[in-house]
Coordinates of C-alpha atoms and ligand atoms in Angstrom, one line a residue:
X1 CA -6.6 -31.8 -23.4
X2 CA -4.8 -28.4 -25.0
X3 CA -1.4 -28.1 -26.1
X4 CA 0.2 -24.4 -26.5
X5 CA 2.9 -25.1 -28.8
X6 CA 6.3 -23.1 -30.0
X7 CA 6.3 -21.0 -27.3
X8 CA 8.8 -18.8 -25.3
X9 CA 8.1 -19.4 -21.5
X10 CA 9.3 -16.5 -19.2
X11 CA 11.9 -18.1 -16.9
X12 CA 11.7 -21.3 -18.4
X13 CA 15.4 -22.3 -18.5
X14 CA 15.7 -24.7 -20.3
X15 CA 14.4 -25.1 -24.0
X16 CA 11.1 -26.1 -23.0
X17 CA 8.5 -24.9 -25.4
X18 CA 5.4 -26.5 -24.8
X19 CA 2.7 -26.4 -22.5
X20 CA -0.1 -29.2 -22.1
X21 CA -3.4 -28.5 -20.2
X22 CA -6.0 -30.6 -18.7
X23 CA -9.1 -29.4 -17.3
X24 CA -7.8 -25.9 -16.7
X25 CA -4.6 -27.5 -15.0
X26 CA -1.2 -27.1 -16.5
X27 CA 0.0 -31.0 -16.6
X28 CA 3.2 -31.1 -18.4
X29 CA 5.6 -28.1 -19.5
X30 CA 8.3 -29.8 -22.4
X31 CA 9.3 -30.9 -25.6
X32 CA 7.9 -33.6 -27.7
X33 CA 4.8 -33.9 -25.6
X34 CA 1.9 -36.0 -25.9
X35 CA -0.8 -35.2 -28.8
X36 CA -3.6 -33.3 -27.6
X37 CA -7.2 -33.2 -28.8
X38 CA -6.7 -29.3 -29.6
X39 CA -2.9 -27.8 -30.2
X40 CA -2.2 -23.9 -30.4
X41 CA 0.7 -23.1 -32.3
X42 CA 2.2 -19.4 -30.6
X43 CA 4.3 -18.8 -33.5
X44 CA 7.6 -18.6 -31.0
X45 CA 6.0 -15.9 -28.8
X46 CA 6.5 -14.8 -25.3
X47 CA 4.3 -16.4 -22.9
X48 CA 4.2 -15.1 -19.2
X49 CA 1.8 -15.4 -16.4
X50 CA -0.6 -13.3 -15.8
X51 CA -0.3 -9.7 -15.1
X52 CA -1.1 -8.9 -11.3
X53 CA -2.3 -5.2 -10.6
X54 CA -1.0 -4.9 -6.8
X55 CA -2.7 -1.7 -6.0
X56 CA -5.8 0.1 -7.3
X57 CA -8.6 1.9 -6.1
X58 CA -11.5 0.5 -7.9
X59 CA -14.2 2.4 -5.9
X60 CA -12.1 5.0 -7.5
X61 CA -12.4 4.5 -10.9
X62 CA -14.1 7.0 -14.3
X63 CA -15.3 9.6 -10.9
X64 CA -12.2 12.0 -11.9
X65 CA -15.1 14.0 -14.2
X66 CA -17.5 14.1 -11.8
X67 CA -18.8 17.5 -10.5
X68 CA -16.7 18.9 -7.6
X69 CA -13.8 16.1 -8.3
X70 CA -11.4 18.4 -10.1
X71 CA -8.1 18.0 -8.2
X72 CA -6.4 21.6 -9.4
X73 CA -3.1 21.4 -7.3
X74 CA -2.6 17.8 -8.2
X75 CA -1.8 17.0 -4.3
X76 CA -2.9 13.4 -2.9
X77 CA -4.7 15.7 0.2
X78 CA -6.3 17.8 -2.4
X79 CA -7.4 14.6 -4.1
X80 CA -8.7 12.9 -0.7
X81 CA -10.7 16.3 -0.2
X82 CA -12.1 15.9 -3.4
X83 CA -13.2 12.3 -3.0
X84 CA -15.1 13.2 0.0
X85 CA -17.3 15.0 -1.9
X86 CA -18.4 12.5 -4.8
X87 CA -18.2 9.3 -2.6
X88 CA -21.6 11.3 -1.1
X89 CA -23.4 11.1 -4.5
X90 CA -22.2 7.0 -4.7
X91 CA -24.9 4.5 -5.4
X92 CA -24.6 1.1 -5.0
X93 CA -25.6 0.6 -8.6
X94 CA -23.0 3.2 -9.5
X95 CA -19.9 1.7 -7.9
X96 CA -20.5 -1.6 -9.3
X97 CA -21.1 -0.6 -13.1
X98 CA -17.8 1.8 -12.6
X99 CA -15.6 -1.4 -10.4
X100 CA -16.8 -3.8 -13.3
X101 CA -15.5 -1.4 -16.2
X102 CA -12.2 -0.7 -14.1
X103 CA -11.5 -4.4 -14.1
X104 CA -12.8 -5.2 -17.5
X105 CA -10.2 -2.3 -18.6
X106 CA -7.5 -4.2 -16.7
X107 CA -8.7 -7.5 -18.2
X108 CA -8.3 -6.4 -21.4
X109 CA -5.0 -5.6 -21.1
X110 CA -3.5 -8.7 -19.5
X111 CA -3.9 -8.6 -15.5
X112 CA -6.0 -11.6 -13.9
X113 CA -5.2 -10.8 -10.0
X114 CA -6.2 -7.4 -8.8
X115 CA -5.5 -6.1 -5.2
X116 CA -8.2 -3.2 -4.9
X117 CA -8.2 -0.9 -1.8
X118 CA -11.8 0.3 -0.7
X119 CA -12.7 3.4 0.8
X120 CA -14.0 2.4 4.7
X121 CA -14.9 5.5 5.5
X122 CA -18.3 5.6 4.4
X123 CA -21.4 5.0 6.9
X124 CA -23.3 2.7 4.4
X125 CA -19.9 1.2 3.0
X126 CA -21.0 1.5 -0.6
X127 CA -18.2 0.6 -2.3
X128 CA -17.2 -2.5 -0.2
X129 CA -20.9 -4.2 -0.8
X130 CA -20.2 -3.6 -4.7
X131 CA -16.8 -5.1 -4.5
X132 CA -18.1 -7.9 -2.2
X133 CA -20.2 -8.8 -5.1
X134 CA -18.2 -8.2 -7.6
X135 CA -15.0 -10.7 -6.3
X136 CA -17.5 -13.1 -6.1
X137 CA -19.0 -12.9 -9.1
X138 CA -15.5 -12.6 -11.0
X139 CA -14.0 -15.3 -9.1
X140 CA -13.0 -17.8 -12.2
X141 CA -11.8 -15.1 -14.4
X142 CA -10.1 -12.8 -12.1
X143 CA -8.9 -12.8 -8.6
X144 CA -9.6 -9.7 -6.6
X145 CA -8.5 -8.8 -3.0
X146 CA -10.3 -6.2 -1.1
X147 CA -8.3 -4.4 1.1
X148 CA -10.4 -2.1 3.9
X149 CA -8.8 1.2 3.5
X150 CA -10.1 3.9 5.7
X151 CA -8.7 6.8 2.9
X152 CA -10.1 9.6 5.7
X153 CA -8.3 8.5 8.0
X154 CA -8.6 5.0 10.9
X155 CA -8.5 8.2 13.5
X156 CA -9.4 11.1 11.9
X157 CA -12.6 10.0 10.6
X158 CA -14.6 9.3 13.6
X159 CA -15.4 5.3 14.1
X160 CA -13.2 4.8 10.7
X161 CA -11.3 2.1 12.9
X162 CA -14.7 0.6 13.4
X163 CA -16.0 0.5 9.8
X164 CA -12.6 -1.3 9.1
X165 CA -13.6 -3.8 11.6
X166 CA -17.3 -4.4 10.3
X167 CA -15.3 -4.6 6.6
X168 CA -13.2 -7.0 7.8
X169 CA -16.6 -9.2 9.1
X170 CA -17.7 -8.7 6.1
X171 CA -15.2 -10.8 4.1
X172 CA -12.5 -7.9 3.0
X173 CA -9.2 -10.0 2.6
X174 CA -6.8 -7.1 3.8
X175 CA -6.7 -4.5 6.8
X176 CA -5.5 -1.4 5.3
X177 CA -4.5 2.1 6.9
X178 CA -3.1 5.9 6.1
X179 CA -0.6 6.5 9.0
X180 CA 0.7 10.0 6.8
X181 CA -2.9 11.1 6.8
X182 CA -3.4 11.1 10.7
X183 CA -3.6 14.1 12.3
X184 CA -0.4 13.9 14.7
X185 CA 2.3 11.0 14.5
X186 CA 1.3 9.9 17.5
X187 CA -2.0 8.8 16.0
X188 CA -0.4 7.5 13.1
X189 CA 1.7 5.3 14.9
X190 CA -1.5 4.6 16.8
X191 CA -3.4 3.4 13.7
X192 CA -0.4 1.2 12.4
X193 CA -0.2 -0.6 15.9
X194 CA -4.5 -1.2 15.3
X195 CA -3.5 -2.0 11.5
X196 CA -1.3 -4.9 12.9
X197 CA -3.9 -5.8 15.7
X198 CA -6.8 -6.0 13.4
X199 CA -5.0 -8.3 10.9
X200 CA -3.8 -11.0 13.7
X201 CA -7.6 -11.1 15.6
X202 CA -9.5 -12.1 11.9
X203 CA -6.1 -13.6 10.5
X204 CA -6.3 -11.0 7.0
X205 CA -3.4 -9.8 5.4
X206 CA -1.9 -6.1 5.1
X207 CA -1.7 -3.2 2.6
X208 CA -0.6 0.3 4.2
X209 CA -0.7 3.5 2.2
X210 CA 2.3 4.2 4.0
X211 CA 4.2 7.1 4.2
X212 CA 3.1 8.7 0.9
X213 CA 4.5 12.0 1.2
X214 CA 8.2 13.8 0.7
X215 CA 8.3 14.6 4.6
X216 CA 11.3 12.7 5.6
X217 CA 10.0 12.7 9.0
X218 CA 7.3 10.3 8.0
X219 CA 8.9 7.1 8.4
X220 CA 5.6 4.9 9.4
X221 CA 7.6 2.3 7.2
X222 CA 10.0 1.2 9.8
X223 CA 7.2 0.9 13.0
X224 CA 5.0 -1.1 10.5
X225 CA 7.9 -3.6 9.8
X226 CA 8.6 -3.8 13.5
X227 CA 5.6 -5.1 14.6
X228 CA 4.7 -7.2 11.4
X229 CA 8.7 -8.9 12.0
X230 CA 8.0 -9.6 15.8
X231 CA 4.6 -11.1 14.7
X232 CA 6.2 -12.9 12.3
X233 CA 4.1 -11.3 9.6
X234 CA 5.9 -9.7 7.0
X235 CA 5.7 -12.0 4.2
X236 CA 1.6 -11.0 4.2
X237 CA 2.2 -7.6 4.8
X238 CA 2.7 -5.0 2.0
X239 CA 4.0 -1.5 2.4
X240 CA 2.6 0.9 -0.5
X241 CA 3.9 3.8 -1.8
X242 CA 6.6 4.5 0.5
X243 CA 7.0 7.6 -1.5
X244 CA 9.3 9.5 1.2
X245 CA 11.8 6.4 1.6
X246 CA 13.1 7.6 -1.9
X247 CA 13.8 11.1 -0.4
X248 CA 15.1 9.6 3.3
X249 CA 19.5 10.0 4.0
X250 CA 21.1 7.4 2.9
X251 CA 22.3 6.1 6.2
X252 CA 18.7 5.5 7.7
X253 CA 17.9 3.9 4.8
X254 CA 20.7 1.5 5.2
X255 CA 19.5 0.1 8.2
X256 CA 15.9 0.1 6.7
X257 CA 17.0 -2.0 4.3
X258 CA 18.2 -4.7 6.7
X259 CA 15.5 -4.7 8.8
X260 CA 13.1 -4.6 5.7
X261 CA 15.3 -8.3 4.5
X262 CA 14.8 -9.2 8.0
X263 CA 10.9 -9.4 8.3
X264 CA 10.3 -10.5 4.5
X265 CA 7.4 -7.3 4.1
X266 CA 6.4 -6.4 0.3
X267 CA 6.5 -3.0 -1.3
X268 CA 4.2 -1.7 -3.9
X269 CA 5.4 1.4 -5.9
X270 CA 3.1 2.9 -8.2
X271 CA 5.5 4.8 -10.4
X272 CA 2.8 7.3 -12.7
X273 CA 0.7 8.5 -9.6
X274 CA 3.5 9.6 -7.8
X275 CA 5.5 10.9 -9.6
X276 CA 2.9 12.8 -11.1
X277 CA 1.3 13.6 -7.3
X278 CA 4.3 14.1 -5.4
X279 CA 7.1 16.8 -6.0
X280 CA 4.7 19.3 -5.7
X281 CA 6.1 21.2 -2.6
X282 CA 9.1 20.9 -4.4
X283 CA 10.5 23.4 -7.3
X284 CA 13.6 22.5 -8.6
X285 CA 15.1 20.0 -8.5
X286 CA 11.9 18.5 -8.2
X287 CA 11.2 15.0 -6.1
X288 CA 9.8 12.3 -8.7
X289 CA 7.8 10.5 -5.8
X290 CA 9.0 7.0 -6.2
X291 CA 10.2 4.8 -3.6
X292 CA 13.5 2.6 -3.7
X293 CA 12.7 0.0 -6.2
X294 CA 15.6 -0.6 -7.6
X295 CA 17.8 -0.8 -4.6
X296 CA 14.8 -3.4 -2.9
X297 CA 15.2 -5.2 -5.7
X298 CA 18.9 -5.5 -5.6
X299 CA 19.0 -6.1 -2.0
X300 CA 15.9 -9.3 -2.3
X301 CA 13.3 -6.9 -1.2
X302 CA 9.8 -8.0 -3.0
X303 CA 9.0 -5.2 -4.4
X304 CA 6.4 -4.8 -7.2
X305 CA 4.0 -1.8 -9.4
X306 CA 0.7 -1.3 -9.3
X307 CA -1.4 1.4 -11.2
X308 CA -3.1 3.2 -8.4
X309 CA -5.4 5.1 -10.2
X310 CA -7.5 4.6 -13.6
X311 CA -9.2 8.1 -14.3
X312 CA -10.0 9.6 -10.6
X313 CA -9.6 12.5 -8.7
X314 CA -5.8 11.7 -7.8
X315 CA -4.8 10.7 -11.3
X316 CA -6.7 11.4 -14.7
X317 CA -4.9 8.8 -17.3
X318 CA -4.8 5.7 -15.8
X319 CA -6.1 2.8 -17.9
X320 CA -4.8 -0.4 -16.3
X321 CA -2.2 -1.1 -18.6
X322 CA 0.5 -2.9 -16.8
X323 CA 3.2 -2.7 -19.4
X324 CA 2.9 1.0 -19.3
X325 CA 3.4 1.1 -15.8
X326 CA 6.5 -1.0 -16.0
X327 CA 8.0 0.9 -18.5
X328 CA 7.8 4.3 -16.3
X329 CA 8.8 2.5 -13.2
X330 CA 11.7 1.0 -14.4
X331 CA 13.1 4.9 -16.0
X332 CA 11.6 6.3 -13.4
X333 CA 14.2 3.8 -10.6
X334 CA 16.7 3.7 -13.5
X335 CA 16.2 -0.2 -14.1
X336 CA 18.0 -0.7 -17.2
X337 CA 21.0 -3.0 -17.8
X338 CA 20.3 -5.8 -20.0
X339 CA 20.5 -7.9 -17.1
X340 CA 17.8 -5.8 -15.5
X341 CA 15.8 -5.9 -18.7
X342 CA 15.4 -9.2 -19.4
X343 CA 13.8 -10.0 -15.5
X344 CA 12.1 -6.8 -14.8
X345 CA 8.9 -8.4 -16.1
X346 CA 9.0 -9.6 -12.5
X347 CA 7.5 -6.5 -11.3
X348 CA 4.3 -7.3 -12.8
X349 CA 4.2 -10.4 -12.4
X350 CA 5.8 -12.8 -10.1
X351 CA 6.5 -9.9 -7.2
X352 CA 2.9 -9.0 -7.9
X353 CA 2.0 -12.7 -7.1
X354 CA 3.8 -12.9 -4.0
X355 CA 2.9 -9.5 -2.7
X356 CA -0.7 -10.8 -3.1
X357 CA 0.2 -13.9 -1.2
X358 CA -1.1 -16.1 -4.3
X359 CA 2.1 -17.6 -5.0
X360 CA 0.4 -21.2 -4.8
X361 CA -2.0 -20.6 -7.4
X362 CA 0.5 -18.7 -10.0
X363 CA 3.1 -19.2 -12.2
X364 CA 3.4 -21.4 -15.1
X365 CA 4.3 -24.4 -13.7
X366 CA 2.9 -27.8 -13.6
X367 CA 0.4 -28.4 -11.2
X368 CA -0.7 -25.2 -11.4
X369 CA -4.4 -23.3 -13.0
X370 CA -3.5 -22.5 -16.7
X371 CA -3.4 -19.1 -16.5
X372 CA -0.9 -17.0 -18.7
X373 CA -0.6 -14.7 -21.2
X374 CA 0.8 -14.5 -24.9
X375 CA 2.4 -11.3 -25.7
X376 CA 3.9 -10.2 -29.3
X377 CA 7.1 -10.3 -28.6
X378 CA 9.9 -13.1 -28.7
X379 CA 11.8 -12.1 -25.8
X380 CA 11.9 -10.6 -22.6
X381 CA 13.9 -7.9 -24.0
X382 CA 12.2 -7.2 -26.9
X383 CA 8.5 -7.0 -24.9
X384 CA 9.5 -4.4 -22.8
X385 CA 11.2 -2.3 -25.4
X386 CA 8.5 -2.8 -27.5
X387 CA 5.9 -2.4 -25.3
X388 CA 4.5 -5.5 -26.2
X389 CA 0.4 -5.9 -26.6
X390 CA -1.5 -8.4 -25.0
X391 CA -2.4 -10.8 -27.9
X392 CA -4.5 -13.6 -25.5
X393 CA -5.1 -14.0 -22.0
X394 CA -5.9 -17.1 -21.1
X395 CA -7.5 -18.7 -17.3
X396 CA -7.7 -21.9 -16.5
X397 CA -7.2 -23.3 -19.8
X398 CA -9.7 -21.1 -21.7
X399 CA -9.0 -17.9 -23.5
X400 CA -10.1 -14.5 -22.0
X401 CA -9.7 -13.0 -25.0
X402 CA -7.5 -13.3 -28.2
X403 CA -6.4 -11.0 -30.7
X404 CA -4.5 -10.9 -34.0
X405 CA -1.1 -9.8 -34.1
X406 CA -0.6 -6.5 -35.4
X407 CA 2.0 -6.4 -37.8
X408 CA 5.5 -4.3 -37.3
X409 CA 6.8 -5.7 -40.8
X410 CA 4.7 -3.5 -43.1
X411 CA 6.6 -2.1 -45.9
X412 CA 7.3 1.9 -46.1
X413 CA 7.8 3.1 -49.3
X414 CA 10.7 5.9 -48.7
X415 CA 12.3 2.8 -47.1
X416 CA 12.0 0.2 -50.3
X417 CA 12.9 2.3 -52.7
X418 CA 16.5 3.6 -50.6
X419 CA 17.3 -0.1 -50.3
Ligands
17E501 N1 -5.8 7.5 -2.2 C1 -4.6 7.6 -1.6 O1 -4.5 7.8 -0.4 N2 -3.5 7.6 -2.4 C2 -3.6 7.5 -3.7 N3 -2.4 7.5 -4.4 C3 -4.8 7.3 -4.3 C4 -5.9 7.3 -3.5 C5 -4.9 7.1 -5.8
FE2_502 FE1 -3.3 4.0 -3.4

């Protein structure tokens, strides 16, 4: 038995402060608990459950160096052209030592569930066998979903609806799709309609790259939460991107917005690729690329972030930090009254969670896996305006990793001697 003492729980409401653990379970949150064989005093500190990376391409990952990957207009087609040129030089042996650094990064930086999306549209489906392995392997220290995203397209790469098909025999978790990336809306629409299909005959849940582009016209949002709300499948289907439902009148959005509260569907914004990808027809003023997070979230939307990209064709500086992501989401959808601040967490966490349809196994409650997080910070408030580190992750009872505390309160001379 463990007990995590003096600590701050996220949401906790009232002045609970302790946490007791049995075999990797948490068994009591309180005050005044029992004596445990071992007790870890956090010194007051935030604890909050795991962060969850909804969306990131971990086939992806450390290629954005690699010979013909350089994506010089900084478009998401140019970066798709570019990818089909390197995924030819992938080895299995290659994917995995790249995937396992990609999640090791993440790791180290606070996220435990990972929704990756996998490139489908590959004859020997390189990437999936590495990340078949891989989620196995992991499984106790991080949860991974593999989506089975055909990134050339479900009908413009020929048989890519079938490789999604053999990927979802194979054990991928989630039927993916590119509706934006067909070549005609007819198709796309066509590919959403096989998304939907696909996901009901092996019972898998849904990610769409959807409508990832500033054309208003591409509004593969609202036939994808049609067909998921008559199916009564929205709550385990996400929507990502949705970059051009931040640029849509405000009228059509409107209704959206209903009909999105309707059928329960996720969103996953990933605020540093597009804002940095998107815009780029644009010149001024220039489109930022995000979807409407804040207004989703207002309206009971689930709507969470994801980094996308760690260091690949579409997106040079990722680096799985979480926090980092938070922080440009929430300036970049102007999330920022007090109110706002001390919840917003939320995004990386708890929306993650249910986004990934894990909600039973997450959240630091009794009953269920020990998993959470210390971060060096005493409030909600304070950790996202500082930015907060990561100081232990721990799984099922056990630490990931620990370390020290670095130290804000150091003394600056110029300062001691004007006091
Ligand atoms: N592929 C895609 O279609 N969109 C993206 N943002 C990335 C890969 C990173
Ligand atoms: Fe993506």
């Amino acid at each position: 038995m463990k007990k995590f003492t003096n600590a701050r729980i996220y949401r906790q409401h009232d002045h609970a402060s302790e946490i007791l653990v049995d075999k990797g379970v948490i068994t009591q949150i309180g005050t005044n608990l029992p004596e445990a064989d071992e007790e870890i005093d956090l010194g007051g500190r935030l604890v909050v459950p795991p962060y969850v990376d909804a969306h990131l391409h971990l086939d992806y990952v450390y290629t954005a160096r690699n010979e013909g990957a350089t994506n010089t207009s900084g478009t998401l087609f140019e970066g798709i052209a570019r990818w089909h040129d390197v995924k030819k030089t992938q080895t299995l042996e290659d994917a995995r030592e790249r995937a396992l650094k990609g999640i090791e990064e993440e790791v180290s930086k606070g996220v435990q569930f990972i929704r990756t999306h996998i490139d489908v549209d590959d004859p020997k489906l390189t990437g999936l066998k590495a990340m078949l392995e891989i989620r196995e392997q992991l499984r106790d220290n991080v949860t991974i979903q593999i989506v089975a995203f055909p990134q050339e397209g479900m009908y413009a790469y020929k048989g890519g609806d079938e490789m999604i098909e053999e990927a979802l025999k194979m054990g991928a978790d989630c039927v993916g799709g590119i509706p934006h990336f067909e070549w005609a809306r007819e198709i796309g629409e066509k590919s959403v309609r096989r998304t939907v299909e696909l996901a009901e005959k092996y019972g898998k849940l849904i990610d769409v790259h959807c409508d990832e582009t500033d054309d208003v016209m591409s509004r593969f949002v609202e036939l994808l939460n049609a067909l998921v709300m008559i199916e009564g499948i929205g709550a385990r289907t996400t929507a990502s991107h949705t970059c051009s439902f931040g640029s849509v009148d405000n009228a059509y959005a409107y209704r959206m917005m209903g009909l999105f509260q309707k059928s329960g569907m996720n969103f996953t914004a990933n605020p540093t690729e597009n804002a940095y990808l998107q815009g780029r027809q644009d010149s001024y003023p220039k489109r930022r690329g995000l979807t409407r997070v804040k207004e989703m979230w207002e309206n009971g939307i689930n709507v969470c972030f994801g980094q996308d990209s760690i260091n690949d064709p579409w997106y040079p500086v990722g680096n799985g930090n979480m926090m980092n992501i938070l922080d440009n989401g929430i300036h970049l959808a102007q999330i920022m009254s007090f109110d706002e601040l001390d919840r917003c967490l939320d995004l990386i966490t708890y929306n993650g969670a249910k986004t990934l349809n894990v909600e039973d196994r997450y959240g630091i409650e009794v009953g269920k896996p020990a998993n959470f997080l210390v971060l060096n910070a005493n409030t909600p408030f304070e950790a996202v305006r500082q930015r907060a580190d990561v100081l232990a992750s721990i799984r099922n009872g056990e630490y990931l990793f620990k370390r020290p505390a670095p130290s804000y309160e150091i003394e600056i001379d110029l300062f001691r001697k004007t006091r």
